[in-house]
Coordinates of C-alpha atoms and ligand atoms in Angstrom, one line a residue:
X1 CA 13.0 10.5 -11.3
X2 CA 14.4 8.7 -14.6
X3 CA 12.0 6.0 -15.6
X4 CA 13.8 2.4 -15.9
X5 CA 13.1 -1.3 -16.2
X6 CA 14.9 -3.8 -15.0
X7 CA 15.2 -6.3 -18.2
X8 CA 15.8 -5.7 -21.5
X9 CA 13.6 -6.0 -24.7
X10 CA 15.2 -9.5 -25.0
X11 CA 15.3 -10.6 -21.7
X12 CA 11.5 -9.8 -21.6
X13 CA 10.8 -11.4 -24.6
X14 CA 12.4 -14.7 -22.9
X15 CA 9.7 -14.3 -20.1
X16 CA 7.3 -13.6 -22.1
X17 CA 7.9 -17.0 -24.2
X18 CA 7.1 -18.8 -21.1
X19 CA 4.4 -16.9 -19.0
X20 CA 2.2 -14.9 -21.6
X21 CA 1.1 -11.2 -20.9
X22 CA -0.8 -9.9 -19.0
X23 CA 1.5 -9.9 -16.1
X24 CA 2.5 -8.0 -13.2
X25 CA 6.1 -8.6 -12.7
X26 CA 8.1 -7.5 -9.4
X27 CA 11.6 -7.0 -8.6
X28 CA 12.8 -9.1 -5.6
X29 CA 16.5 -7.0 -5.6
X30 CA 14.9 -3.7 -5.3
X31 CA 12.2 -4.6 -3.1
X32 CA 15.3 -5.7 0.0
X33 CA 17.2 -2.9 -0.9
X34 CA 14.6 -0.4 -0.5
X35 CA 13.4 -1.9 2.9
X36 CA 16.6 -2.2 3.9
X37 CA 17.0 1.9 3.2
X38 CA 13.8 2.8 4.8
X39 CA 15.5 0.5 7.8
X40 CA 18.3 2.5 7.8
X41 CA 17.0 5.5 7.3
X42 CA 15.0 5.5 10.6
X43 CA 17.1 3.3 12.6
X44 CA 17.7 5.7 15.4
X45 CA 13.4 5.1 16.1
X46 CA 13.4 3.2 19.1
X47 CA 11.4 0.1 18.2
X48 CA 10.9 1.2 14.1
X49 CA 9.1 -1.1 12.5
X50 CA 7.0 -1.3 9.0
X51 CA 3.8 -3.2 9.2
X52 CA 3.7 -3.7 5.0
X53 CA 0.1 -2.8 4.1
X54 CA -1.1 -6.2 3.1
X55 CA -3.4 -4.9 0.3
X56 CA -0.9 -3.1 -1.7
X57 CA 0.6 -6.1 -2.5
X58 CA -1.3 -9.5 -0.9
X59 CA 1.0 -12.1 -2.2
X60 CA 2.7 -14.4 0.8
X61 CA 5.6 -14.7 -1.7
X62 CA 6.2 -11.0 -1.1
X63 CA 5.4 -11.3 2.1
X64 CA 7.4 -13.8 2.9
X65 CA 10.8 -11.6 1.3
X66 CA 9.4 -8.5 3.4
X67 CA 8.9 -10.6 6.3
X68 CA 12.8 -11.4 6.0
X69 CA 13.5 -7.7 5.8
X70 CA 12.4 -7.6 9.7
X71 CA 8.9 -5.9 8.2
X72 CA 5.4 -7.1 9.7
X73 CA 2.1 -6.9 8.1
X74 CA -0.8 -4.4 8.5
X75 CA -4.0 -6.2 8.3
X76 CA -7.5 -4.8 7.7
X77 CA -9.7 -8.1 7.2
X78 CA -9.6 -11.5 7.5
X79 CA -8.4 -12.9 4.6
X80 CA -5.3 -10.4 5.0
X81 CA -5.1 -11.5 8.5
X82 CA -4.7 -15.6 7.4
X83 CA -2.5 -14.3 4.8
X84 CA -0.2 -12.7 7.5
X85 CA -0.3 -16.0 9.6
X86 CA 0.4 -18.2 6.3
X87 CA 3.6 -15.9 5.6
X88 CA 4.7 -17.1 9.3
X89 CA 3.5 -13.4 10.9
X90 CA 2.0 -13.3 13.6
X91 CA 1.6 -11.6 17.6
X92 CA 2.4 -8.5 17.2
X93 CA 4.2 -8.2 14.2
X94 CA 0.6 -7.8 12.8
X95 CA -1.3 -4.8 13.1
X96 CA -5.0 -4.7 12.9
X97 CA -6.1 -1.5 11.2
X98 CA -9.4 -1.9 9.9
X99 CA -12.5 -0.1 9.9
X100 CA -16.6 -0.8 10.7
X101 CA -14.7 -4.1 11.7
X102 CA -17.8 -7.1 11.9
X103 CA -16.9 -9.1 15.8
X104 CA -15.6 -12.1 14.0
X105 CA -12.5 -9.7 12.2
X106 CA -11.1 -9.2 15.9
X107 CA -11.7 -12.7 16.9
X108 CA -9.6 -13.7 14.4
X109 CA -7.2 -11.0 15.3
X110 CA -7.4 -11.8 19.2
X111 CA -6.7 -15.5 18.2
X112 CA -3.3 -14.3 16.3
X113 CA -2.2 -12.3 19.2
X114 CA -2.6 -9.2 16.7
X115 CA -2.3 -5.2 17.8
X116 CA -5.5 -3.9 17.5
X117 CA -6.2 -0.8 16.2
X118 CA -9.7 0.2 16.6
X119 CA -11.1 3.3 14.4
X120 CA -14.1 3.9 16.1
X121 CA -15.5 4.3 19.6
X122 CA -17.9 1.8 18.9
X123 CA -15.5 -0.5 18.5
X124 CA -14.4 -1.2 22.1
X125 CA -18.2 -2.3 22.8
X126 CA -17.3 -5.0 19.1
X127 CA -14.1 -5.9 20.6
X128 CA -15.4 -6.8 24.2
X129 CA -18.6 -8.9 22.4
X130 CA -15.5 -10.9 21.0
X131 CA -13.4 -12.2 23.7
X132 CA -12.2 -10.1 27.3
X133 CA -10.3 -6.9 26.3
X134 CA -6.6 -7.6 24.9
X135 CA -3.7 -5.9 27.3
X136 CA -2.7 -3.3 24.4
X137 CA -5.0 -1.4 22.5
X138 CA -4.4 1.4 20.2
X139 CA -6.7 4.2 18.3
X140 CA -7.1 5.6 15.1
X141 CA -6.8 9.6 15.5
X142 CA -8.6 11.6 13.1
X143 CA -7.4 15.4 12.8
X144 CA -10.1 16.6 11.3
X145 CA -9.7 20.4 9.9
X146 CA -6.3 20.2 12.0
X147 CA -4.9 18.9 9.0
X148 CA -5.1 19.2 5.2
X149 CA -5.4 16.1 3.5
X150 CA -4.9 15.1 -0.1
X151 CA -6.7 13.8 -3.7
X152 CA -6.8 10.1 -2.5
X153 CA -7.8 10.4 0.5
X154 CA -9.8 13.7 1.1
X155 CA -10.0 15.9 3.7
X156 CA -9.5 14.4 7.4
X157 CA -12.8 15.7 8.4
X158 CA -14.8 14.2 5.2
X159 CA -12.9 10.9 5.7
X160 CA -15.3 8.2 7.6
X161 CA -12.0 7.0 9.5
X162 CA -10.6 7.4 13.0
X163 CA -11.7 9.1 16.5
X164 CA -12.2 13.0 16.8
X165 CA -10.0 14.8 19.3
X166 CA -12.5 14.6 22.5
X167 CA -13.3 11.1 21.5
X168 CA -9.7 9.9 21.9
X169 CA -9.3 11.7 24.9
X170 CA -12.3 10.0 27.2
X171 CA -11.2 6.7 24.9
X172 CA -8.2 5.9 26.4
X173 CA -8.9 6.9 29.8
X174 CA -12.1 4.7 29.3
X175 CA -9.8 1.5 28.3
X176 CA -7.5 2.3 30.6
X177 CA -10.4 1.8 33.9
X178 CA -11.3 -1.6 32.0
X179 CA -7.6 -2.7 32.6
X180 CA -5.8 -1.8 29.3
X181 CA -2.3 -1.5 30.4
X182 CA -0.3 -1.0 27.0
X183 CA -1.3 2.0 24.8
X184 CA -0.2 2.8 20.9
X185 CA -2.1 5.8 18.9
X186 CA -2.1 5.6 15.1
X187 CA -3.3 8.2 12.5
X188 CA -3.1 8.0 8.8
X189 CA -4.3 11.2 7.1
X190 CA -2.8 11.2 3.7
X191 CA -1.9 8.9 0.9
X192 CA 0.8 9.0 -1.8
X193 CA 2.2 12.3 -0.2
X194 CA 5.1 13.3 -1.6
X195 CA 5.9 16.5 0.4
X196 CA 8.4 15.0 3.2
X197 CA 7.4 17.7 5.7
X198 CA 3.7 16.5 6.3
X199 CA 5.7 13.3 8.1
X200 CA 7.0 15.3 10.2
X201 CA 3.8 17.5 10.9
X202 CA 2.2 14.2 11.8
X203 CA 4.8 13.1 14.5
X204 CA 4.3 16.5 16.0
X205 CA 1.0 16.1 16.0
X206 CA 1.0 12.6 17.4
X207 CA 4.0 13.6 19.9
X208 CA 1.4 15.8 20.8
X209 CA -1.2 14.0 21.6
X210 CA 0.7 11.0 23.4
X211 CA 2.0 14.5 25.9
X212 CA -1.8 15.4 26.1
X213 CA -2.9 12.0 27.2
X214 CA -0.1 11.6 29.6
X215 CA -0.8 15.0 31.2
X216 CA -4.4 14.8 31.5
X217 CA -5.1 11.0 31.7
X218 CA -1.7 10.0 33.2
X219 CA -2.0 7.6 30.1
X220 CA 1.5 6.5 28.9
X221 CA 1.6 5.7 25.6
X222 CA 4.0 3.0 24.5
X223 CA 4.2 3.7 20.3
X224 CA 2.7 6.4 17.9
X225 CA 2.0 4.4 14.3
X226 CA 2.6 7.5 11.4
X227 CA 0.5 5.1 8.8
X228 CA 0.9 4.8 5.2
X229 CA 0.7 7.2 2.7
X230 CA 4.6 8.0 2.1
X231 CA 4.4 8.6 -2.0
X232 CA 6.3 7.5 -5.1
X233 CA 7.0 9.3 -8.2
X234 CA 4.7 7.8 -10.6
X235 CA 5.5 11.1 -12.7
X236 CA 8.9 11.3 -14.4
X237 CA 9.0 14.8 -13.3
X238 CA 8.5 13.9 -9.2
X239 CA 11.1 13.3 -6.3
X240 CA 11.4 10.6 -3.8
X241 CA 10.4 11.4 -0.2
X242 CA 13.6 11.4 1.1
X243 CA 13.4 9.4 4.0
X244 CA 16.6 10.6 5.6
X245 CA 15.2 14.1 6.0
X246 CA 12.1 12.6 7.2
X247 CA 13.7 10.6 9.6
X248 CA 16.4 13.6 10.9
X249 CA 13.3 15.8 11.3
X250 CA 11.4 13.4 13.3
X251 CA 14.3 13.3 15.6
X252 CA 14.5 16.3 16.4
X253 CA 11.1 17.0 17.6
X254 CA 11.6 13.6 19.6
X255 CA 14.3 15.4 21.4
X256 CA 12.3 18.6 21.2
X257 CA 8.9 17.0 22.6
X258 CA 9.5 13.4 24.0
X259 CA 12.2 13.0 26.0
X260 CA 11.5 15.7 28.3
X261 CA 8.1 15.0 28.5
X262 CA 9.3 11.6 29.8
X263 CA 8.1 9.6 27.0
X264 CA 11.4 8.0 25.5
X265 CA 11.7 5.4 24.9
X266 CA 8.5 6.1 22.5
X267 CA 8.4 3.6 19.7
X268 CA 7.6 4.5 16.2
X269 CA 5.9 2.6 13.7
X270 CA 4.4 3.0 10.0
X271 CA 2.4 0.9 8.1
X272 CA 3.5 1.9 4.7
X273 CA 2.4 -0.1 1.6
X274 CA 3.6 2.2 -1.7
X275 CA 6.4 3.0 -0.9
X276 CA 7.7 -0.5 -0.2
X277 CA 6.8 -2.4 -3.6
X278 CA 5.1 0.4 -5.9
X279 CA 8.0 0.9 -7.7
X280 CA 9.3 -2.1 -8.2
X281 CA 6.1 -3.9 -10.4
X282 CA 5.6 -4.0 -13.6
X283 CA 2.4 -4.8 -16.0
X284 CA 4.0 -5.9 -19.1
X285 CA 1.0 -6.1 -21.9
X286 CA 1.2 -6.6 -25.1
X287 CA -0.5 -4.0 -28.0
X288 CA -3.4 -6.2 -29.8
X289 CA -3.9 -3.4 -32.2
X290 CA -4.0 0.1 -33.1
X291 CA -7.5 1.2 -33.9
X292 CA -7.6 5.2 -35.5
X293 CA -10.6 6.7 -34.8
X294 CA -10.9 10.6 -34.1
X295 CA -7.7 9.7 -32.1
X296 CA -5.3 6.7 -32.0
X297 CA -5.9 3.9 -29.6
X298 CA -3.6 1.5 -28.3
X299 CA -5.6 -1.7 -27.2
X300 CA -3.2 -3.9 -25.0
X301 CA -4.7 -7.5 -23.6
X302 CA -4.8 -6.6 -20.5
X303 CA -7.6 -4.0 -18.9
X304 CA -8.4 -1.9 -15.8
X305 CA -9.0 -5.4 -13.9
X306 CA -4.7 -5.5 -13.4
X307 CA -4.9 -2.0 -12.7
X308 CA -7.5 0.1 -11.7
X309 CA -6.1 3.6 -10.5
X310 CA -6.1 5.2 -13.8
X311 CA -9.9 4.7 -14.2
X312 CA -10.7 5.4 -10.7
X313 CA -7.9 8.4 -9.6
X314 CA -7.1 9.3 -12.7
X315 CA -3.6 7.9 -11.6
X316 CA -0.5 8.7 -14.1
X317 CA 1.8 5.3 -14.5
X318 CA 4.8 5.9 -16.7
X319 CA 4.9 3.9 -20.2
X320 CA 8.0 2.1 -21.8
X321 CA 7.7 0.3 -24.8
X322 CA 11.2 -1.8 -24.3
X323 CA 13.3 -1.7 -27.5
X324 CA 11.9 1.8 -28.2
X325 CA 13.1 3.8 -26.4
X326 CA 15.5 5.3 -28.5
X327 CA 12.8 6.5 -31.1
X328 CA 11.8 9.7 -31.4
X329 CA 7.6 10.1 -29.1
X330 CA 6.3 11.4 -31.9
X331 CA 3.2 9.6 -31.5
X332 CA -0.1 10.4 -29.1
X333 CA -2.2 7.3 -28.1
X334 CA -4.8 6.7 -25.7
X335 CA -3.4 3.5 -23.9
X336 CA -6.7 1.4 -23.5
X337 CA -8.0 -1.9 -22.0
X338 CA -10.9 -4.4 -23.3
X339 CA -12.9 -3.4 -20.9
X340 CA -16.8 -2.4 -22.2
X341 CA -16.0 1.3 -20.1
X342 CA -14.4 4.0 -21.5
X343 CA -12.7 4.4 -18.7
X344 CA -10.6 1.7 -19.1
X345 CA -7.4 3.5 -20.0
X346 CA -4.2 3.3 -18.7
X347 CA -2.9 6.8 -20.5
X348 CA -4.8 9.6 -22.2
X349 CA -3.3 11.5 -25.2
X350 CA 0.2 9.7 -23.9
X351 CA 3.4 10.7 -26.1
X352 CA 5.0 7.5 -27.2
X353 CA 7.0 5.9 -29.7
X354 CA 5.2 4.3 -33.1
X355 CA 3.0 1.3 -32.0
X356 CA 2.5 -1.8 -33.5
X357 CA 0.4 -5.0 -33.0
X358 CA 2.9 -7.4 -31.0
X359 CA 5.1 -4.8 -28.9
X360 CA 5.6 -5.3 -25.5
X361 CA 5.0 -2.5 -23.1
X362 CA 5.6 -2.0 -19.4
X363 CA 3.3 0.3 -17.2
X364 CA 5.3 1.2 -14.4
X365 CA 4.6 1.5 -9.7
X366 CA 2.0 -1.7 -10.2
X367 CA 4.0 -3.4 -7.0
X368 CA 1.6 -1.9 -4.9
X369 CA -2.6 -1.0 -5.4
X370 CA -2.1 -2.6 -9.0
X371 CA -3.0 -6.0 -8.9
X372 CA -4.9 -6.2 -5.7
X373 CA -7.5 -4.0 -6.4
X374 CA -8.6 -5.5 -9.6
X375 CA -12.1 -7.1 -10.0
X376 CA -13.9 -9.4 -12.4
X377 CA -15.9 -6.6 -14.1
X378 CA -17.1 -7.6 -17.7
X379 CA -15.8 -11.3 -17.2
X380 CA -12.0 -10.5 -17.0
X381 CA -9.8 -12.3 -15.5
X382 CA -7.0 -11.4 -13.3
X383 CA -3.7 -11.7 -15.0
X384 CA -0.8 -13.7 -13.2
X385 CA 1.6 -12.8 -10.8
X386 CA 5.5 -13.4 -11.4
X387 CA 9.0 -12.9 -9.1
X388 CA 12.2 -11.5 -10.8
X389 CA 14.2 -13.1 -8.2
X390 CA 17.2 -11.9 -6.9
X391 CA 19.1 -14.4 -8.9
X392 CA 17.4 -13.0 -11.8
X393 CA 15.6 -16.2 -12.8
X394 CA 11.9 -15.3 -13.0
X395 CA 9.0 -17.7 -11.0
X396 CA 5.5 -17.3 -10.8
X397 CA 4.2 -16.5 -7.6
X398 CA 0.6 -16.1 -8.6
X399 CA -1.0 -18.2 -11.1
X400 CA -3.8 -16.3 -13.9
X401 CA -7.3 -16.9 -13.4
X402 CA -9.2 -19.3 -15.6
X403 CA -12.9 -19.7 -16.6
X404 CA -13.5 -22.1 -14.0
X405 CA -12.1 -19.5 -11.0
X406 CA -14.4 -17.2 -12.4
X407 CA -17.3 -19.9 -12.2
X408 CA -16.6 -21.5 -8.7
X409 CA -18.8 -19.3 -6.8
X410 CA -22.1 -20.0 -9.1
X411 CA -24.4 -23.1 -9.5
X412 CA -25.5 -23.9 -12.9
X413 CA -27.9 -26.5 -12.0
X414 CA -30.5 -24.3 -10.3
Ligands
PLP1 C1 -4.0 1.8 2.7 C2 -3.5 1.9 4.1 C3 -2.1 1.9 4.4 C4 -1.1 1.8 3.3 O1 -1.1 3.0 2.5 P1 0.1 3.2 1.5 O2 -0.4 4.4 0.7 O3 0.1 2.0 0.6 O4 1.3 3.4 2.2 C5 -1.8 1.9 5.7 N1 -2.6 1.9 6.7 C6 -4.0 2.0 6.5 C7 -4.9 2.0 7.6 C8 -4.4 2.0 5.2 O5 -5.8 2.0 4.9

């Protein structure tokens, strides 16, 4: 995958003028094209639907374009479940995937007409305390050993989400003697997979289970949810899950598996988050200065609270220092933040051209788990958040932080 950006040095310094680094900035042309592609690649699905993954990107401007796209919104607290209702989305165009969900998370998501997903068994006890049981509920399968899962993630049996195998089976039968009418079953058991056969391992396995439960429990299930998890190429070096293979190979077992099970129509949903903006945002930074020390250090102005995966995953994001890129990498730098942890780096031993105090440079993939999961570690503030509209002219969608954000939640006259 060749590594672009979408501005030049010039046109980036003309942003820059007016909204100082930090910044995440994301690209409103590629976001609709790529939802528009992941629409028509699995247009044949009867109902297909994306429920974005709010925290991969929880900004109602973003939203809002997705929103447009025909894409709902995949909630997993409250505040992610007002932000889908702000944005205009709501019934079920939200899904409610959360997980040791407190009673007052599916009140609000009752009062919004929300899917609910539940992950546990225990939940259907939380969910009745709530209100009376809604007339569609869905479960979160978890695999266990049946599946292999990946770095972010872990294993499906070590991960603390979802119902085992026998649970699901007496759970649905369980809802349905309630009065449940309307049954979906969800799984997500990998994250940032790039290999586009494990999709299609999960729809048999789901196709599976919805034949299972209609066999033994005369349960008929009315969507199978595949998740998130569908990769990017943060590396040069990787491919794109190509979502037409994905999509052609899901069909096939859907003819294979569904229809003459009686299941079709059998709608398929995803709540993908990644895969829909990663790509398309940008942290543009600027280098402060470049201390030597037994190596070379590269200390931008913004830190590990715009974008934490590095430090925590040991994440690779690709690095362009925009009117450089003609010069020879001749250079190694560790990329770092002002963080007090030395974990704050954004590259390790990174090849890259000469640096200098003053040049801009864009991390690449922050559209999605870059500025959300940030925190206010060490008294940093998060940076700002900015649209390259389709027009090209740039707004800000997000506002930085100031002192006084940082102080609202203390009392300085006890
Ligand atoms: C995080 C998450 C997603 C989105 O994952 P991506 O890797 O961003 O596609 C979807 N569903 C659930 C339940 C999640 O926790």
């Amino acid at each position: 995958m060749n590594k672009t950006i979408p501005f030049t040095k010039s046109e980036l310094e003309t942003i820059v003028e007016k909204y100082p680094t930090p910044f995440h900035i994301y690209d409103e042309k590629a976001i609709r094209e790529n939802a528009r592609k992941m629409k028509d690649a699995f247009s044949w699905m009867p109902g297909f639907k994306n429920y974005f993954a709010v925290k991969a990107c929880p900004n109602p401007s973003i939203m809002q374009i997705l929103k447009e796209e025909g894409f709902g919104a995949d909630c997993s607290s409250i505040p992610e479940l007002i932000l889908a209702e702000k944005t205009g989305i709501i019934g079920e165009n939200i899904m409610c995937t959360s997980n040791d969900t407190p009673v007052e998370e599916f009140l609000e998501a009752r009062r919004l007409g929300a899917i609910i997903n539940l992950d546990d068994i225990l939940h259907i006890e939380t969910l009745e305390k709530s209100s009376k049981l809604p007339e569609l509920i869905c479960f979160r399968y978890n695999p266990g050993s049946a599946r292999a899962g990946n770095v972010i993630i872990g294993h499906p049996e070590e991960a603390k989400y979802g119902l085992t195998r026998d649970q699901v089976l007496k759970a649905y039968p369980l809802m349905k003697s309630k009065g449940v009418k309307r049954f979906g079953l969800h799984t997500m058991v990998a994250s940032n997979e790039l290999d586009p056969d494990y999709f299609i391992e999960t729809a048999r396995m789901l196709f599976g289970l919805a034949i299972e439960l209609k066999a033994k429990a005369d349960i008929r299930t009315e969507f199978v949810n595949m998740g998130g998890g569908i990769g990017i190429p943060y590396r040069p070096e990787e491919k794109e899950v190509d979502l037409y293979y994905v999509s052609d190979g899901i069909k096939k077992l859907y003819k294979e598996m569904i229809v003459p099970a009686g299941l079709d129509p059998l709608k398929i949903v995803f709540e993908c988050g990644r895969m829909v903006t990663g790509p398309y945002g940008y942290l543009v930074s600027t280098v402060r200065q470049v201390a030597e020390k037994y190596k070379s250090y590269a200390g931008l102005d913004s830190c590990m609270t715009d974008l934490m995966r590095p430090a925590l995953y040991g994440a690779y994001h690709h690095i362009t220092v925009p009117g450089k890129g003609n010069l020879p990498k001749d250079h190694s730098y560790d990329v770092t933040g002002s963080l007090c942890e030395n974990n704050d780096k954004f590259a390790i031993d990174r090849e890259l051209p000469e640096l200098e105090p003053g040049d801009l440079v864009v991390i690449h993939d922050t559209g999605a788990h870059g500025y959300s999961m940030g925190f206010n570690y060490n008294g940093k503030l998060k940076s700002a958040e900015l649209l390259m509209q389709e027009d090209g002219r740039v707004r800000m969608i997000r506002r930085a932080e100031t002192m006084d954000d940082y102080f609202a939640t203390l009392n300085f006259k006890d």
